[in-house]
Amino acid sequence: ICVCFAVELAFARPDGIEMLKGCFVPSASLITNPGMLFVGVGILGATVMPQNLYLHSSLVQVRDKSKSSSAIAKAVLYSTMDCNLSLVLAFFVNAAILVVSAATFYRSGHNDVADIGQASELLSRVLGSKLSSILFGCALLASGQQSTITGTLAGQVVMEGFLNKKVKGYILRIGTRLVAILPALIMLLATGDGGVNNLLIISQIVLSLQLPFAVVPLVMFTGNKQLMGEYANSKVTQVIAWLVALIIIALNGTLVVQSFQGSR
């Protein structure tokens, strides 16, 4: 995914200063503009998917079965590296999508791109290379596979850990895929491509709305010294974690309020 969008960035040739400014300088319009908030919260849900918090908690336990201090410290170190690397790459991909869209569509006056198919067609036309559309499709395919794989694995972790039910891996994976594809298939048959695009965005919003229910317990548990011992969060880390959790809750709450106001 990163390679595909790195090549797309090379084709798009965005303004470097404006790109850095847009990525790192916060704008009040993110909150005041309902459309920007809608997309921003969707990106948040797509990047920090709540089910991955359960998956990472499970993966850290399979590195070393021993309970020695050195084994735990090594597992914590490697898991921290894994999470940081994956989030940095996710940030790059999401930023690249926005930058390529702005540099390609808005610069050429195409402000009404409504769906993925139209975006793919415009990429090859505006950038003058069919390779850009192929790379865009490959990136979408890879991202779809990644998100469904982690969702399936997280479901298995939840079933085994919370419900104490063990299901054969292939049965769970097939069942999860079938359940996941049904809403998209129904929406496609009922409303066409436009409905699928709306479903895609709404699904990311739902993920973001679920984040507080995973983040708040996570912050509480990791800051509890009786539970975590020497690996509990420091006071500074705990304050930052609560601030991030409150920001997520505030963004989701603002989106819900704006949605209700807009529906009146």
Coordinates of C-alpha atoms in Angstrom, one line a residue:
I1 CA 0.0 0.0 0.0
C2 CA 2.8 2.4 0.9
V3 CA 4.7 1.7 -2.3
C4 CA 1.6 2.2 -4.4
F5 CA 0.8 5.6 -2.9
A6 CA 4.5 6.7 -2.9
V7 CA 4.5 6.2 -6.6
E8 CA 1.1 8.1 -6.8
L9 CA 2.7 11.0 -5.0
A10 CA 5.6 11.0 -7.4
F11 CA 3.1 11.2 -10.3
A12 CA 1.0 13.9 -8.6
R13 CA 3.9 16.2 -7.7
P14 CA 2.2 18.1 -4.9
D15 CA 3.4 21.4 -3.4
G16 CA 5.8 20.3 -0.6
I17 CA 5.3 23.3 1.7
E18 CA 1.5 23.2 1.4
M19 CA 1.5 19.4 1.9
L20 CA 3.5 19.7 5.2
K21 CA 1.3 22.6 6.3
G22 CA -1.9 20.6 5.7
C23 CA -0.5 17.5 7.4
F24 CA 0.8 19.2 10.6
V25 CA -0.9 22.6 11.1
P26 CA -4.3 22.1 12.7
S27 CA -7.3 23.9 11.2
A28 CA -10.5 25.0 13.0
S29 CA -12.5 24.0 9.9
L30 CA -12.0 20.3 10.9
I31 CA -14.5 20.9 13.6
T32 CA -16.7 23.6 12.1
N33 CA -17.0 22.0 8.7
P34 CA -19.3 19.0 9.0
G35 CA -18.0 17.4 5.8
M36 CA -14.3 17.6 7.0
L37 CA -15.2 16.3 10.4
F38 CA -17.1 13.4 8.8
V39 CA -14.1 12.4 6.7
G40 CA -11.7 13.1 9.6
V41 CA -13.5 10.8 12.0
G42 CA -13.8 8.2 9.3
I43 CA -10.0 8.3 8.9
L44 CA -9.5 8.0 12.6
G45 CA -11.7 4.9 12.7
A46 CA -10.0 3.4 9.7
T47 CA -6.5 3.9 11.2
V48 CA -7.0 3.0 14.9
M49 CA -9.6 0.3 14.4
P50 CA -11.0 -0.7 17.8
Q51 CA -10.8 -4.5 17.1
N52 CA -7.0 -4.1 16.6
L53 CA -6.6 -3.1 20.3
Y54 CA -7.9 -6.5 21.3
L55 CA -5.8 -8.2 18.6
H56 CA -2.5 -6.5 19.7
S57 CA -3.3 -7.4 23.3
S58 CA -3.5 -11.1 22.2
L59 CA -0.4 -11.0 19.9
V60 CA 1.9 -9.8 22.7
Q61 CA 1.2 -13.0 24.6
V62 CA 2.4 -15.3 21.9
R63 CA 6.0 -14.0 21.7
D64 CA 7.2 -15.8 24.8
K65 CA 5.2 -18.1 27.0
S66 CA 7.5 -17.5 30.0
K67 CA 6.6 -15.0 32.7
S68 CA 10.1 -13.8 33.4
S69 CA 10.9 -10.1 33.6
S70 CA 13.2 -10.2 30.6
A71 CA 10.6 -12.0 28.5
I72 CA 7.9 -9.5 29.4
A73 CA 10.2 -6.6 28.8
K74 CA 11.2 -7.9 25.4
A75 CA 7.5 -8.5 24.4
V76 CA 6.6 -5.0 25.5
L77 CA 9.5 -3.6 23.5
Y78 CA 8.7 -5.5 20.3
S79 CA 5.0 -4.7 20.6
T80 CA 5.7 -1.0 21.0
M81 CA 7.9 -1.1 17.9
D82 CA 5.2 -3.0 16.0
C83 CA 2.5 -0.5 16.9
N84 CA 4.6 2.6 16.3
L85 CA 5.7 1.3 12.9
S86 CA 2.2 0.3 11.8
L87 CA 0.7 3.7 12.9
V88 CA 3.5 5.6 11.1
L89 CA 2.8 3.7 7.9
A90 CA -0.9 4.2 8.4
F91 CA -0.4 7.9 8.8
F92 CA 1.7 8.0 5.6
V93 CA -1.0 6.1 3.6
N94 CA -3.9 8.3 4.9
A95 CA -1.9 11.5 4.3
A96 CA -0.9 10.3 0.8
I97 CA -4.5 9.6 -0.1
L98 CA -5.5 13.2 0.8
V99 CA -2.5 14.7 -0.8
V100 CA -2.9 12.8 -4.1
S101 CA -6.6 13.7 -4.1
A102 CA -5.9 17.4 -3.6
A103 CA -3.0 17.6 -6.0
T104 CA -4.8 15.6 -8.7
F105 CA -8.5 16.4 -8.5
Y106 CA -8.8 19.9 -7.0
R107 CA -5.8 21.3 -8.9
S108 CA -7.4 20.2 -12.1
G109 CA -10.9 21.6 -11.1
H110 CA -12.5 18.2 -10.5
N111 CA -14.2 19.0 -7.2
D112 CA -17.1 16.6 -7.5
V113 CA -15.5 13.1 -7.5
A114 CA -18.3 11.0 -6.1
D115 CA -16.9 7.4 -6.0
I116 CA -13.9 5.2 -6.2
G117 CA -14.4 4.3 -9.9
Q118 CA -14.5 7.9 -11.0
A119 CA -11.4 8.6 -8.9
S120 CA -9.5 5.8 -10.6
E121 CA -10.5 7.0 -14.0
L122 CA -9.6 10.6 -13.3
L123 CA -6.2 9.6 -11.9
S124 CA -5.1 8.0 -15.2
R125 CA -6.6 10.9 -17.2
V126 CA -5.2 13.8 -15.2
L127 CA -1.8 12.3 -14.4
G128 CA -1.4 10.9 -17.9
S129 CA -0.5 7.4 -16.9
K130 CA -2.6 4.2 -16.7
L131 CA -0.2 2.9 -14.1
S132 CA -1.6 5.4 -11.6
S133 CA -5.1 3.7 -11.8
I134 CA -3.5 0.2 -11.6
L135 CA -1.5 1.2 -8.5
F136 CA -4.7 2.8 -7.0
G137 CA -6.6 -0.5 -7.5
C138 CA -3.7 -2.6 -6.0
A139 CA -3.6 -0.3 -2.9
L140 CA -7.4 -0.6 -2.4
L141 CA -7.2 -4.4 -2.8
A142 CA -4.3 -4.7 -0.3
S143 CA -6.0 -2.4 2.2
G144 CA -9.2 -4.4 2.0
Q145 CA -7.4 -7.6 2.6
Q146 CA -5.5 -6.2 5.5
S147 CA -8.6 -4.8 7.2
T148 CA -10.7 -8.0 6.8
I149 CA -7.8 -10.2 8.0
T150 CA -7.3 -8.2 11.2
G151 CA -11.0 -8.1 11.8
T152 CA -11.3 -11.9 11.5
L153 CA -8.3 -12.5 13.8
A154 CA -9.7 -10.0 16.3
G155 CA -13.0 -11.8 16.3
Q156 CA -11.3 -15.1 17.0
V157 CA -9.5 -13.5 19.9
V158 CA -12.7 -12.1 21.4
M159 CA -14.6 -15.3 21.0
E160 CA -11.8 -17.4 22.7
G161 CA -11.0 -14.8 25.4
F162 CA -14.4 -13.4 26.4
L163 CA -16.9 -16.1 25.3
N164 CA -14.5 -19.0 25.9
K165 CA -15.6 -20.5 22.6
K166 CA -13.0 -22.0 20.2
V167 CA -14.0 -22.4 16.6
K168 CA -11.8 -23.9 13.9
G169 CA -9.9 -21.1 12.1
Y170 CA -11.1 -21.8 8.6
I171 CA -14.8 -21.9 9.7
L172 CA -14.5 -18.6 11.5
R173 CA -12.7 -16.9 8.6
I174 CA -15.2 -18.1 6.1
G175 CA -18.2 -17.1 8.3
T176 CA -16.7 -13.7 9.1
R177 CA -16.1 -13.0 5.4
L178 CA -19.7 -14.0 4.4
V179 CA -21.2 -11.9 7.2
A180 CA -19.1 -8.9 6.2
I181 CA -19.9 -9.1 2.5
L182 CA -23.7 -9.4 3.0
P183 CA -24.3 -5.7 3.8
A184 CA -22.2 -4.6 0.9
L185 CA -24.0 -7.0 -1.5
I186 CA -27.5 -5.8 -0.3
M187 CA -26.5 -2.2 -0.6
L188 CA -25.1 -2.7 -4.1
L189 CA -28.2 -4.4 -5.3
A190 CA -30.5 -1.9 -3.7
T191 CA -28.8 1.4 -4.4
G192 CA -25.9 0.8 -6.8
D193 CA -22.3 2.0 -6.6
G194 CA -23.2 5.2 -4.8
G195 CA -24.7 3.2 -1.9
V196 CA -21.6 1.1 -1.5
N197 CA -19.4 4.2 -1.3
N198 CA -21.7 5.6 1.4
L199 CA -21.6 2.3 3.2
L200 CA -17.8 2.3 3.1
I201 CA -17.6 5.8 4.7
I202 CA -20.3 5.0 7.3
S203 CA -18.5 1.8 8.3
Q204 CA -15.4 3.8 9.2
I205 CA -17.5 6.2 11.2
V206 CA -19.0 3.3 13.1
L207 CA -15.5 2.1 13.9
S208 CA -14.6 5.5 15.2
L209 CA -17.7 5.7 17.4
Q210 CA -16.7 2.3 18.9
L211 CA -13.2 3.5 19.7
P212 CA -13.9 5.1 23.2
F213 CA -15.4 1.7 24.4
A214 CA -12.0 0.1 23.7
V215 CA -9.6 3.1 24.4
V216 CA -11.0 4.1 27.8
P217 CA -10.7 0.6 29.4
L218 CA -7.3 0.3 27.8
V219 CA -6.0 3.6 29.4
M220 CA -7.5 2.5 32.8
F221 CA -5.9 -0.9 32.7
T222 CA -2.5 0.2 31.5
G223 CA -2.3 3.0 34.1
N224 CA -3.2 0.6 37.0
K225 CA -0.1 -0.2 38.9
Q226 CA -1.7 -3.1 40.8
L227 CA -2.6 -4.7 37.5
M228 CA 0.5 -3.7 35.4
G229 CA 3.2 -3.5 38.1
E230 CA 6.4 -1.9 36.8
Y231 CA 5.0 -1.7 33.3
A232 CA 2.2 0.7 34.2
N233 CA 2.0 3.9 32.3
S234 CA 4.0 6.8 33.8
K235 CA 2.0 9.9 35.0
V236 CA 3.0 11.8 31.8
T237 CA 1.9 8.9 29.5
Q238 CA -1.3 8.5 31.4
V239 CA -2.2 12.2 31.1
I240 CA -1.5 12.2 27.4
A241 CA -3.5 9.0 27.0
W242 CA -6.5 10.5 28.7
L243 CA -6.2 13.6 26.6
V244 CA -6.2 11.5 23.5
A245 CA -9.2 9.5 24.7
L246 CA -11.1 12.8 25.5
I247 CA -10.3 14.2 22.1
I248 CA -11.6 11.0 20.4
I249 CA -14.8 11.2 22.5
A250 CA -15.2 15.0 21.8
L251 CA -14.8 14.4 18.0
N252 CA -17.3 11.6 18.0
G253 CA -19.7 13.6 20.1
T254 CA -19.4 16.6 17.9
L255 CA -20.1 14.5 14.8
V256 CA -23.2 12.9 16.4
V257 CA -24.5 16.4 17.4
Q258 CA -23.9 17.8 13.9
S259 CA -25.6 14.8 12.3
F260 CA -28.7 15.2 14.4
Q261 CA -28.8 18.9 13.7
G262 CA -28.3 18.3 10.0
S263 CA -31.2 15.8 9.9
R264 CA -33.7 18.3 11.3

